Amino acid sequence: MVKYSNLQTFSLVVLRLLIGWHLLYEGIAKLLDPQWSSLGFLKQSQGLLASFAHWIVSDSSMLAIADLLNIWGLICIGLGLLLGLFARAASIAGFLLVFLYYLNYIPFIDTPTTVVDGSCLLVDKTLIEAAALGMLALFPTSRIYGLDHFLCKNKDADK
């Protein structure tokens, strides 16, 4: 296993925990809001996946599935990152989910948006979070600080 300095390890674990909290909170907030639906987000999609998003909106059963997958995906990914349990899989799944969000709303100069964070050109907080999740998949900090440490320890003992 690669050795990281204490500061490197601490920084990567903090990044994993912060993103895990963010995704878990987003999932729980959606779960607890009986009015929440991805309908508005998908309806307004103007990115590369706009036609796919509009197809989902056109079928109420597909919309219900998308809502369910979104909520529970966020919750499971967030828990995996926070607990350090299957964190590499959670990081990859989180990267894919967040990157899907980005592909629905790629910030171009002429793209109208309801975002109030300021102006972005191609790079926004969604893309940055996706990149950070991709990076976390490459650094197995959960094997140092997380429940994966115990899974890997048992796995190594079996060899």
N, CA, C and O atoms as a DFTB+ gen file, in Angstrom:
636 C
 N C O
     1  1       0.845      -1.183       0.000
     2  2       0.000       0.000       0.000
     3  2       0.887       1.241       0.000
     4  3       1.933       1.268       0.649
     5  1       0.463       2.256      -0.727
     6  2       1.199       3.513      -0.807
     7  2       1.075       4.239       0.531
     8  3       0.008       4.260       1.144
     9  1       2.165       4.823       0.964
    10  2       2.162       5.604       2.210
    11  2       1.928       7.070       1.879
    12  3       2.599       7.636       1.016
    13  1       0.982       7.673       2.562
    14  2       0.710       9.092       2.407
    15  2       1.195       9.801       3.663
    16  3       1.265       9.204       4.736
    17  1       1.529      11.084       3.520
    18  2       1.854      11.856       4.717
    19  2       0.564      12.015       5.521
    20  3      -0.534      11.806       5.003
    21  1       0.712      12.384       6.779
    22  2      -0.477      12.595       7.619
    23  2      -1.367      13.692       7.041
    24  3      -2.593      13.584       7.070
    25  1      -0.748      14.742       6.519
    26  2      -1.526      15.850       5.945
    27  2      -2.254      15.402       4.676
    28  3      -3.407      15.779       4.470
    29  1      -1.610      14.613       3.831
    30  2      -2.261      14.104       2.626
    31  2      -3.451      13.216       2.996
    32  3      -4.542      13.359       2.444
    33  1      -3.229      12.314       3.922
    34  2      -4.302      11.414       4.348
    35  2      -5.451      12.201       4.955
    36  3      -6.612      11.978       4.611
    37  1      -5.131      13.121       5.858
    38  2      -6.153      13.941       6.505
    39  2      -6.962      14.708       5.466
    40  3      -8.191      14.737       5.531
    41  1      -6.280      15.325       4.512
    42  2      -6.959      16.125       3.482
    43  2      -7.892      15.279       2.632
    44  3      -9.013      15.697       2.340
    45  1      -7.448      14.101       2.234
    46  2      -8.281      13.224       1.409
    47  2      -9.478      12.687       2.199
    48  3     -10.580      12.573       1.662
    49  1      -9.257      12.361       3.467
    50  2     -10.370      11.873       4.296
    51  2     -11.385      12.986       4.504
    52  3     -12.589      12.746       4.421
    53  1     -10.917      14.199       4.772
    54  2     -11.837      15.334       4.955
    55  2     -12.632      15.577       3.669
    56  3     -13.840      15.810       3.723
    57  1     -11.971      15.525       2.532
    58  2     -12.671      15.694       1.258
    59  2     -13.746      14.619       1.094
    60  3     -14.871      14.918       0.695
    61  1     -13.398      13.371       1.401
    62  2     -14.361      12.260       1.308
    63  2     -15.546      12.496       2.234
    64  3     -16.693      12.277       1.843
    65  1     -15.278      12.941       3.455
    66  2     -16.355      13.181       4.420
    67  2     -17.242      14.351       4.011
    68  3     -18.464      14.278       4.144
    69  1     -16.644      15.418       3.517
    70  2     -17.435      16.582       3.103
    71  2     -18.366      16.251       1.942
    72  3     -19.546      16.603       1.961
    73  1     -17.832      15.579       0.943
    74  2     -18.678      15.217      -0.199
    75  2     -19.712      14.177       0.229
    76  3     -20.862      14.229      -0.208
    77  1     -19.311      13.240       1.078
    78  2     -20.272      12.249       1.586
    79  2     -21.425      12.911       2.309
    80  3     -22.585      12.557       2.096
    81  1     -21.109      13.879       3.172
    82  2     -22.158      14.604       3.892
    83  2     -23.073      15.344       2.921
    84  3     -24.296      15.309       3.057
    85  1     -22.472      16.012       1.943
    86  2     -23.263      16.775       0.975
    87  2     -24.245      15.868       0.241
    88  3     -25.428      16.192       0.134
    89  1     -23.767      14.744      -0.260
    90  2     -24.642      13.847      -1.021
    91  2     -25.689      13.184      -0.125
    92  3     -26.848      13.057      -0.518
    93  1     -25.288      12.766       1.067
    94  2     -26.250      12.168       2.003
    95  2     -27.334      13.172       2.365
    96  3     -28.518      12.835       2.358
    97  1     -26.945      14.391       2.678
    98  2     -27.915      15.424       3.040
    99  2     -28.883      15.698       1.891
   100  3     -30.091      15.807       2.103
   101  1     -28.350      15.810       0.678
   102  2     -29.208      16.046      -0.493
   103  2     -30.218      14.912      -0.658
   104  3     -31.392      15.158      -0.935
   105  1     -29.764      13.679      -0.487
   106  2     -30.665      12.531      -0.619
   107  2     -31.739      12.513       0.445
   108  3     -32.910      12.282       0.145
   109  1     -31.348      12.755       1.695
   110  2     -32.323      12.755       2.803
   111  2     -33.308      13.906       2.649
   112  3     -34.502      13.733       2.895
   113  1     -32.826      15.082       2.243
   114  2     -33.716      16.235       2.042
   115  2     -34.768      15.915       0.985
   116  3     -35.935      16.273       1.141
   117  1     -34.363      15.248      -0.082
   118  2     -35.306      14.867      -1.138
   119  2     -36.280      13.796      -0.631
   120  3     -37.472      13.839      -0.937
   121  1     -35.769      12.848       0.135
   122  2     -36.613      11.783       0.675
   123  2     -37.696      12.342       1.601
   124  3     -38.840      11.889       1.573
   125  1     -37.328      13.320       2.413
   126  2     -38.258      13.869       3.400
   127  2     -39.216      14.911       2.833
   128  3     -40.171      15.303       3.503
   129  1     -38.971      15.356       1.623
   130  2     -39.843      16.352       0.992
   131  2     -40.832      15.637       0.073
   132  3     -40.457      15.210      -1.019
   133  1     -42.093      15.499       0.500
   134  2     -43.060      14.771      -0.318
   135  2     -43.346      15.452      -1.661
   136  3     -43.870      14.818      -2.577
   137  1     -43.007      16.727      -1.779
   138  2     -43.234      17.463      -3.025
   139  2     -42.056      17.368      -4.002
   140  3     -42.166      17.796      -5.151
   141  1     -40.920      16.801      -3.539
   142  2     -39.738      16.806      -4.396
   143  2     -39.898      15.854      -5.575
   144  3     -40.428      14.751      -5.440
   145  1     -39.437      16.300      -6.708
   146  2     -39.358      15.474      -7.912
   147  2     -38.251      16.039      -8.786
   148  3     -37.948      17.231      -8.736
   149  1     -37.656      15.176      -9.578
   150  2     -36.633      15.630     -10.522
   151  2     -37.268      16.236     -11.772
   152  3     -36.562      16.606     -12.710
   153  1     -38.589      16.338     -11.789
   154  2     -39.319      16.846     -12.950
   155  2     -38.788      18.207     -13.428
   156  3     -38.478      18.370     -14.608
   157  1     -38.684      19.169     -12.525
   158  2     -38.235      20.502     -12.915
   159  2     -36.825      20.494     -13.492
   160  3     -36.561      21.126     -14.515
   161  1     -35.927      19.779     -12.833
   162  2     -34.544      19.686     -13.295
   163  2     -34.486      19.071     -14.690
   164  3     -33.821      19.598     -15.581
   165  1     -35.181      17.963     -14.869
   166  2     -35.142      17.260     -16.156
   167  2     -35.839      18.054     -17.260
   168  3     -35.383      18.071     -18.403
   169  1     -36.939      18.708     -16.914
   170  2     -37.695      19.489     -17.899
   171  2     -36.871      20.646     -18.457
   172  3     -36.985      20.985     -19.635
   173  1     -36.053      21.242     -17.617
   174  2     -35.266      22.403     -18.025
   175  2     -33.897      22.023     -18.590
   176  3     -33.126      22.905     -18.968
   177  1     -33.587      20.745     -18.652
   178  2     -32.284      20.299     -19.141
   179  2     -32.016      20.841     -20.541
   180  3     -32.869      20.770     -21.425
   181  1     -30.810      21.387     -20.724
   182  2     -30.406      21.915     -22.024
   183  2     -29.040      21.392     -22.439
   184  3     -28.483      21.832     -23.445
   185  1     -28.501      20.457     -21.673
   186  2     -27.171      19.938     -21.947
   187  2     -27.194      18.788     -22.936
   188  3     -28.163      18.595     -23.670
   189  1     -26.126      18.041     -22.943
   190  2     -25.986      16.916     -23.866
   191  2     -27.027      15.825     -23.644
   192  3     -27.347      15.072     -24.564
   193  1     -27.551      15.739     -22.437
   194  2     -28.542      14.699     -22.124
   195  2     -29.973      15.227     -22.137
   196  3     -30.871      14.576     -21.604
   197  1     -30.196      16.377     -22.725
   198  2     -31.523      16.994     -22.710
   199  2     -32.592      16.093     -23.317
   200  3     -33.680      15.973     -22.752
   201  1     -32.315      15.466     -24.437
   202  2     -33.336      14.619     -25.066
   203  2     -33.659      13.416     -24.188
   204  3     -34.814      13.000     -24.106
   205  1     -32.650      12.856     -23.532
   206  2     -32.885      11.744     -22.605
   207  2     -33.708      12.214     -21.407
   208  3     -34.632      11.524     -20.975
   209  1     -33.374      13.386     -20.873
   210  2     -34.112      13.948     -19.740
   211  2     -35.568      14.200     -20.110
   212  3     -36.469      13.914     -19.321
   213  1     -35.800      14.732     -21.303
   214  2     -37.170      15.013     -21.738
   215  2     -37.952      13.717     -21.976
   216  3     -39.166      13.675     -21.775
   217  1     -37.258      12.669     -22.401
   218  2     -37.904      11.368     -22.560
   219  2     -38.353      10.831     -21.201
   220  3     -39.450      10.286     -21.080
   221  1     -37.510      10.982     -20.184
   222  2     -37.880      10.534     -18.831
   223  2     -39.106      11.290     -18.350
   224  3     -40.019      10.695     -17.778
   225  1     -39.132      12.600     -18.577
   226  2     -40.254      13.433     -18.141
   227  2     -41.550      13.022     -18.836
   228  3     -42.627      13.144     -18.252
   229  1     -41.463      12.539     -20.070
   230  2     -42.660      12.191     -20.841
   231  2     -43.358      10.934     -20.337
   232  3     -44.491      10.660     -20.732
   233  1     -42.700      10.167     -19.472
   234  2     -43.274       8.911     -18.972
   235  2     -43.266       8.950     -17.445
   236  3     -42.202       8.936     -16.827
   237  1     -44.443       8.998     -16.843
   238  2     -44.531       9.156     -15.384
   239  2     -43.878       8.003     -14.634
   240  3     -43.333       8.212     -13.550
   241  1     -43.919       6.802     -15.179
   242  2     -43.272       5.678     -14.483
   243  2     -41.754       5.809     -14.549
   244  3     -41.060       5.459     -13.595
   245  1     -41.233       6.312     -15.671
   246  2     -39.784       6.536     -15.780
   247  2     -39.357       7.659     -14.830
   248  3     -38.291       7.584     -14.219
   249  1     -40.179       8.685     -14.708
   250  2     -39.886       9.782     -13.795
   251  2     -39.852       9.275     -12.347
   252  3     -38.978       9.661     -11.571
   253  1     -40.800       8.417     -11.994
   254  2     -40.833       7.855     -10.641
   255  2     -39.574       7.021     -10.375
   256  3     -39.014       7.074      -9.280
   257  1     -39.139       6.266     -11.359
   258  2     -37.914       5.467     -11.211
   259  2     -36.707       6.385     -11.079
   260  3     -35.838       6.146     -10.241
   261  1     -36.643       7.433     -11.898
   262  2     -35.526       8.382     -11.827
   263  2     -35.481       9.052     -10.451
   264  3     -34.403       9.233      -9.885
   265  1     -36.645       9.420      -9.914
   266  2     -36.698      10.037      -8.588
   267  2     -36.194       9.074      -7.522
   268  3     -35.394       9.448      -6.664
   269  1     -36.666       7.835      -7.580
   270  2     -36.257       6.819      -6.610
   271  2     -34.749       6.555      -6.683
   272  3     -34.074       6.499      -5.655
   273  1     -34.230       6.396      -7.896
   274  2     -32.796       6.153      -8.068
   275  2     -31.970       7.350      -7.610
   276  3     -30.896       7.184      -7.031
   277  1     -32.463       8.534      -7.866
   278  2     -31.752       9.733      -7.458
   279  2     -31.665       9.822      -5.934
   280  3     -30.582      10.001      -5.379
   281  1     -32.801       9.697      -5.268
   282  2     -32.845       9.794      -3.804
   283  2     -31.955       8.738      -3.160
   284  3     -31.070       9.063      -2.369
   285  1     -32.191       7.487      -3.497
   286  2     -31.463       6.402      -2.826
   287  2     -30.019       6.302      -3.296
   288  3     -29.153       5.843      -2.551
   289  1     -29.758       6.725      -4.517
   290  2     -28.375       6.796      -4.972
   291  2     -27.595       7.796      -4.143
   292  3     -26.497       7.495      -3.677
   293  1     -28.153       8.989      -3.953
   294  2     -27.494      10.006      -3.137
   295  2     -27.284       9.524      -1.701
   296  3     -26.215       9.724      -1.126
   297  1     -28.298       8.893      -1.132
   298  2     -28.192       8.418       0.254
   299  2     -27.125       7.329       0.369
   300  3     -26.275       7.391       1.257
   301  1     -27.160       6.350      -0.505
   302  2     -26.191       5.242      -0.423
   303  2     -24.770       5.702      -0.709
   304  3     -23.833       5.282      -0.030
   305  1     -24.605       6.548      -1.693
   306  2     -23.268       7.070      -2.015
   307  2     -22.757       7.899      -0.843
   308  3     -21.606       7.752      -0.431
   309  1     -23.605       8.765      -0.306
   310  2     -23.200       9.593       0.835
   311  2     -22.810       8.758       2.038
   312  3     -21.795       9.029       2.681
   313  1     -23.606       7.744       2.351
   314  2     -23.275       6.863       3.481
   315  2     -21.972       6.110       3.235
   316  3     -21.143       5.985       4.136
   317  1     -21.796       5.613       2.024
   318  2     -20.565       4.887       1.705
   319  2     -19.333       5.759       1.895
   320  3     -18.315       5.302       2.413
   321  1     -19.429       7.012       1.475
   322  2     -18.298       7.929       1.632
   323  2     -18.083       8.308       3.094
   324  3     -16.948       8.340       3.569
   325  1     -19.159       8.592       3.796
   326  2     -19.025       8.972       5.209
   327  2     -18.485       7.840       6.070
   328  3     -17.624       8.058       6.922
   329  1     -18.988       6.642       5.850
   330  2     -18.567       5.497       6.657
   331  2     -17.279       4.868       6.152
   332  3     -16.650       4.081       6.860
   333  1     -16.888       5.207       4.947
   334  2     -15.721       4.563       4.358
   335  2     -16.012       3.102       4.063
   336  3     -15.140       2.245       4.204
   337  1     -17.240       2.825       3.653
   338  2     -17.682       1.465       3.358
   339  2     -17.929       1.350       1.860
   340  3     -18.797       2.028       1.313
   341  1     -17.163       0.491       1.204
   342  2     -17.202       0.385      -0.254
   343  2     -17.011       1.774      -0.868
   344  3     -17.695       2.152      -1.819
   345  1     -16.071       2.514      -0.302
   346  2     -15.887       3.919      -0.672
   347  2     -15.430       4.094      -2.107
   348  3     -15.796       5.079      -2.750
   349  1     -14.642       3.169      -2.624
   350  2     -14.224       3.308      -4.028
   351  2     -15.440       3.182      -4.947
   352  3     -15.598       3.974      -5.876
   353  1     -16.291       2.199      -4.694
   354  2     -17.513       2.035      -5.492
   355  2     -18.421       3.248      -5.313
   356  3     -19.028       3.713      -6.278
   357  1     -18.518       3.766      -4.084
   358  2     -19.339       4.954      -3.827
   359  2     -18.778       6.163      -4.568
   360  3     -19.536       6.972      -5.104
   361  1     -17.463       6.285      -4.599
   362  2     -16.838       7.409      -5.315
   363  2     -17.119       7.327      -6.809
   364  3     -17.436       8.334      -7.443
   365  1     -17.003       6.138      -7.364
   366  2     -17.256       5.964      -8.798
   367  2     -18.731       6.225      -9.111
   368  3     -19.051       6.925     -10.071
   369  1     -19.624       5.661      -8.299
   370  2     -21.061       5.883      -8.498
   371  2     -21.395       7.370      -8.333
   372  3     -22.192       7.920      -9.094
   373  1     -20.784       8.011      -7.342
   374  2     -21.006       9.439      -7.132
   375  2     -20.508      10.255      -8.307
   376  3     -21.175      11.194      -8.743
   377  1     -19.331       9.902      -8.827
   378  2     -18.806      10.585     -10.006
   379  2     -19.803      10.479     -11.153
   380  3     -20.120      11.481     -11.794
   381  1     -20.301       9.264     -11.416
   382  2     -21.230       9.063     -12.530
   383  2     -22.519       9.859     -12.332
   384  3     -23.006      10.497     -13.266
   385  1     -23.068       9.823     -11.126
   386  2     -24.317      10.536     -10.857
   387  2     -24.136      12.048     -11.000
   388  3     -24.923      12.707     -11.680
   389  1     -23.118      12.587     -10.373
   390  2     -22.902      14.032     -10.416
   391  2     -22.532      14.479     -11.834
   392  3     -22.934      15.558     -12.268
   393  1     -21.773      13.655     -12.552
   394  2     -21.429      14.003     -13.924
   395  2     -22.673      13.981     -14.816
   396  3     -22.761      14.760     -15.765
   397  1     -23.629      13.105     -14.527
   398  2     -24.905      13.129     -15.250
   399  2     -25.629      14.449     -15.022
   400  3     -26.207      15.014     -15.950
   401  1     -25.596      14.944     -13.777
   402  2     -26.189      16.254     -13.500
   403  2     -25.519      17.315     -14.367
   404  3     -26.185      18.149     -14.981
   405  1     -24.195      17.266     -14.405
   406  2     -23.431      18.247     -15.178
   407  2     -23.795      18.184     -16.657
   408  3     -23.974      19.219     -17.298
   409  1     -23.904      16.974     -17.198
   410  2     -24.203      16.829     -18.627
   411  2     -25.591      17.348     -18.995
   412  3     -25.873      17.587     -20.170
   413  1     -26.453      17.522     -18.005
   414  2     -27.759      18.121     -18.254
   415  2     -27.704      19.644     -18.251
   416  3     -28.591      20.291     -18.808
   417  1     -26.691      20.218     -17.643
   418  2     -26.572      21.674     -17.521
   419  2     -25.120      22.111     -17.670
   420  3     -24.532      22.624     -16.718
   421  1     -24.545      21.921     -18.821
   422  2     -23.173      22.379     -19.058
   423  2     -23.213      23.895     -19.197
   424  3     -23.918      24.411     -20.065
   425  1     -22.480      24.612     -18.372
   426  2     -22.544      26.078     -18.412
   427  2     -21.776      26.671     -19.595
   428  3     -20.546      26.713     -19.606
   429  1     -22.530      27.122     -20.573
   430  2     -21.975      27.853     -21.701
   431  2     -22.339      29.321     -21.539
   432  3     -23.177      29.661     -20.704
   433  1     -21.737      30.170     -22.305
   434  2     -21.987      31.612     -22.198
   435  2     -23.462      31.943     -22.413
   436  3     -24.021      32.763     -21.685
   437  1     -24.097      31.316     -23.404
   438  2     -25.476      31.661     -23.744
   439  2     -26.512      30.738     -23.102
   440  3     -27.679      30.767     -23.491
   441  1     -26.109      29.921     -22.125
   442  2     -27.038      29.010     -21.484
   443  2     -27.771      29.731     -20.355
   444  3     -27.153      30.105     -19.358
   445  1     -29.078      29.928     -20.501
   446  2     -29.824      30.544     -19.402
   447  2     -29.888      29.570     -18.230
   448  3     -30.069      28.367     -18.418
   449  1     -29.741      30.088     -17.056
   450  2     -29.748      29.224     -15.875
   451  2     -30.391      29.952     -14.704
   452  3     -30.438      31.182     -14.667
   453  1     -30.874      29.191     -13.772
   454  2     -31.454      29.763     -12.559
   455  2     -30.432      29.765     -11.432
   456  3     -30.757      30.146     -10.308
   457  1     -29.214      29.351     -11.712
   458  2     -28.163      29.309     -10.699
   459  2     -27.814      30.731     -10.283
   460  3     -27.641      31.610     -11.128
   461  1     -27.711      30.952      -8.980
   462  2     -27.401      32.286      -8.469
   463  2     -25.986      32.368      -7.904
   464  3     -25.647      33.342      -7.232
   465  1     -25.161      31.362      -8.166
   466  2     -23.793      31.339      -7.649
   467  2     -22.857      32.246      -8.422
   468  3     -21.711      32.423      -8.011
   469  1     -23.288      32.809      -9.493
   470  2     -22.426      33.614     -10.341
   471  2     -22.338      32.979     -11.712
   472  3     -23.018      31.995     -12.004
   473  1     -21.511      33.542     -12.528
   474  2     -21.376      33.042     -13.895
   475  2     -20.292      31.983     -13.967
   476  3     -19.253      32.098     -13.316
   477  1     -20.537      30.967     -14.750
   478  2     -19.575      29.895     -14.952
   479  2     -19.451      29.661     -16.455
   480  3     -20.408      29.856     -17.205
   481  1     -18.295      29.253     -16.873
   482  2     -18.085      28.876     -18.258
   483  2     -17.425      27.506     -18.259
   484  3     -16.236      27.385     -17.964
   485  1     -18.180      26.492     -18.584
   486  2     -17.772      25.090     -18.642
   487  2     -17.485      24.470     -17.284
   488  3     -17.909      23.343     -17.030
   489  1     -16.788      25.159     -16.415
   490  2     -16.434      24.605     -15.109
   491  2     -17.333      25.224     -14.048
   492  3     -17.336      26.439     -13.848
   493  1     -18.087      24.380     -13.379
   494  2     -18.928      24.845     -12.283
   495  2     -18.733      23.906     -11.095
   496  3     -17.948      22.960     -11.163
   497  1     -19.455      24.175     -10.005
   498  2     -19.268      23.379      -8.792
   499  2     -19.659      21.916      -9.000
   500  3     -19.115      21.036      -8.332
   501  1     -20.574      21.647      -9.897
   502  2     -20.974      20.271     -10.162
   503  2     -19.834      19.500     -10.815
   504  3     -19.549      18.366     -10.429
   505  1     -19.195      20.099     -11.782
   506  2     -18.056      19.448     -12.432
   507  2     -16.894      19.276     -11.457
   508  3     -16.212      18.251     -11.482
   509  1     -16.669      20.255     -10.614
   510  2     -15.591      20.167      -9.628
   511  2     -15.862      19.032      -8.643
   512  3     -14.949      18.288      -8.284
   513  1     -17.117      18.897      -8.206
   514  2     -17.449      17.806      -7.283
   515  2     -17.304      16.455      -7.974
   516  3     -16.841      15.496      -7.356
   517  1     -17.691      16.363      -9.236
   518  2     -17.511      15.115      -9.988
   519  2     -16.029      14.771     -10.087
   520  3     -15.646      13.617      -9.892
   521  1     -15.196      15.761     -10.389
   522  2     -13.752      15.524     -10.489
   523  2     -13.179      15.080      -9.144
   524  3     -12.333      14.188      -9.093
   525  1     -13.634      15.696      -8.067
   526  2     -13.155      15.301      -6.735
   527  2     -13.559      13.867      -6.413
   528  3     -12.780      13.127      -5.813
   529  1     -14.763      13.469      -6.803
   530  2     -15.197      12.076      -6.589
   531  2     -14.346      11.117      -7.414
   532  3     -13.978      10.043      -6.939
   533  1     -14.035      11.503      -8.640
   534  2     -13.154      10.683      -9.460
   535  2     -11.787      10.532      -8.820
   536  3     -11.202       9.449      -8.841
   537  1     -11.281      11.613      -8.253
   538  2      -9.989      11.567      -7.579
   539  2     -10.048      10.671      -6.338
   540  3      -9.126       9.896      -6.087
   541  1     -11.120      10.776      -5.572
   542  2     -11.253       9.950      -4.369
   543  2     -11.265       8.456      -4.691
   544  3     -10.816       7.639      -3.887
   545  1     -11.779       8.107      -5.864
   546  2     -11.777       6.694      -6.264
   547  2     -10.354       6.175      -6.448
   548  3     -10.115       4.971      -6.350
   549  1      -9.414       7.071      -6.712
   550  2      -8.021       6.676      -6.941
   551  2      -7.204       6.565      -5.662
   552  3      -6.134       5.956      -5.657
   553  1      -7.703       7.153      -4.577
   554  2      -6.975       7.160      -3.311
   555  2      -7.813       6.439      -2.246
   556  3      -8.781       7.010      -1.744
   557  1      -7.468       5.221      -1.900
   558  2      -8.290       4.405      -0.996
   559  2      -8.147       4.788       0.478
   560  3      -7.689       3.985       1.290
   561  1      -8.539       6.016       0.819
   562  2      -8.405       6.464       2.209
   563  2      -9.302       5.676       3.160
   564  3      -9.027       5.607       4.358
   565  1     -10.363       5.086       2.636
   566  2     -11.263       4.329       3.512
   567  2     -10.584       3.060       4.028
   568  3     -11.040       2.471       5.008
   569  1      -9.508       2.640       3.383
   570  2      -8.743       1.492       3.886
   571  2      -7.854       1.892       5.052
   572  3      -7.340       1.040       5.777
   573  1      -7.676       3.207       5.228
   574  2      -6.899       3.716       6.347
   575  2      -7.854       4.149       7.462
   576  3      -7.715       3.735       8.613
   577  1      -8.837       5.001       7.092
   578  2      -9.853       5.490       8.025
   579  2     -11.220       5.232       7.437
   580  3     -11.708       6.024       6.631
   581  1     -11.837       4.152       7.821
   582  2     -13.164       3.807       7.335
   583  2     -13.424       2.330       7.567
   584  3     -12.528       1.580       7.954
   585  1     -14.640       1.931       7.331
   586  2     -15.012       0.529       7.539
   587  2     -14.328      -0.399       6.539
   588  3     -14.183      -1.594       6.798
   589  1     -13.908       0.145       5.398
   590  2     -13.160      -0.676       4.438
   591  2     -11.855      -1.194       5.040
   592  3     -11.337      -2.222       4.604
   593  1     -11.323      -0.489       6.034
   594  2     -10.104      -0.934       6.712
   595  2     -10.300      -2.344       7.276
   596  3      -9.423      -3.199       7.162
   597  1     -11.460      -2.566       7.881
   598  2     -11.733      -3.872       8.483
   599  2     -12.026      -4.930       7.427
   600  3     -11.646      -6.090       7.585
   601  1     -12.698      -4.534       6.354
   602  2     -12.957      -5.475       5.265
   603  2     -11.663      -5.896       4.591
   604  3     -11.475      -7.074       4.287
   605  1     -10.773      -4.948       4.357
   606  2      -9.491      -5.255       3.699
   607  2      -8.595      -6.061       4.615
   608  3      -7.846      -6.922       4.153
   609  1      -8.662      -5.790       5.916
   610  2      -7.853      -6.530       6.883
   611  2      -8.264      -7.997       6.873
   612  3      -7.411      -8.885       6.862
   613  1      -9.580      -8.253       6.878
   614  2     -10.081      -9.631       6.829
   615  2      -9.758     -10.286       5.506
   616  3      -9.431     -11.473       5.472
   617  1      -9.841      -9.547       4.421
   618  2      -9.538     -10.064       3.096
   619  2      -8.061     -10.458       2.990
   620  3      -7.723     -11.494       2.418
   621  1      -7.182      -9.607       3.556
   622  2      -5.755      -9.888       3.541
   623  2      -5.416     -11.097       4.403
   624  3      -4.478     -11.830       4.090
   625  1      -6.171     -11.322       5.496
   626  2      -5.925     -12.454       6.376
   627  2      -6.293     -13.768       5.697
   628  3      -5.732     -14.814       6.023
   629  1      -7.240     -13.719       4.749
   630  2      -7.660     -14.937       4.046
   631  2      -6.611     -15.417       3.045
   632  3      -6.637     -16.582       2.649
   633  1      -5.697     -14.555       2.631
   634  2      -4.704     -14.913       1.619
   635  2      -3.595     -15.758       2.172
   636  3      -2.684     -16.138       1.438
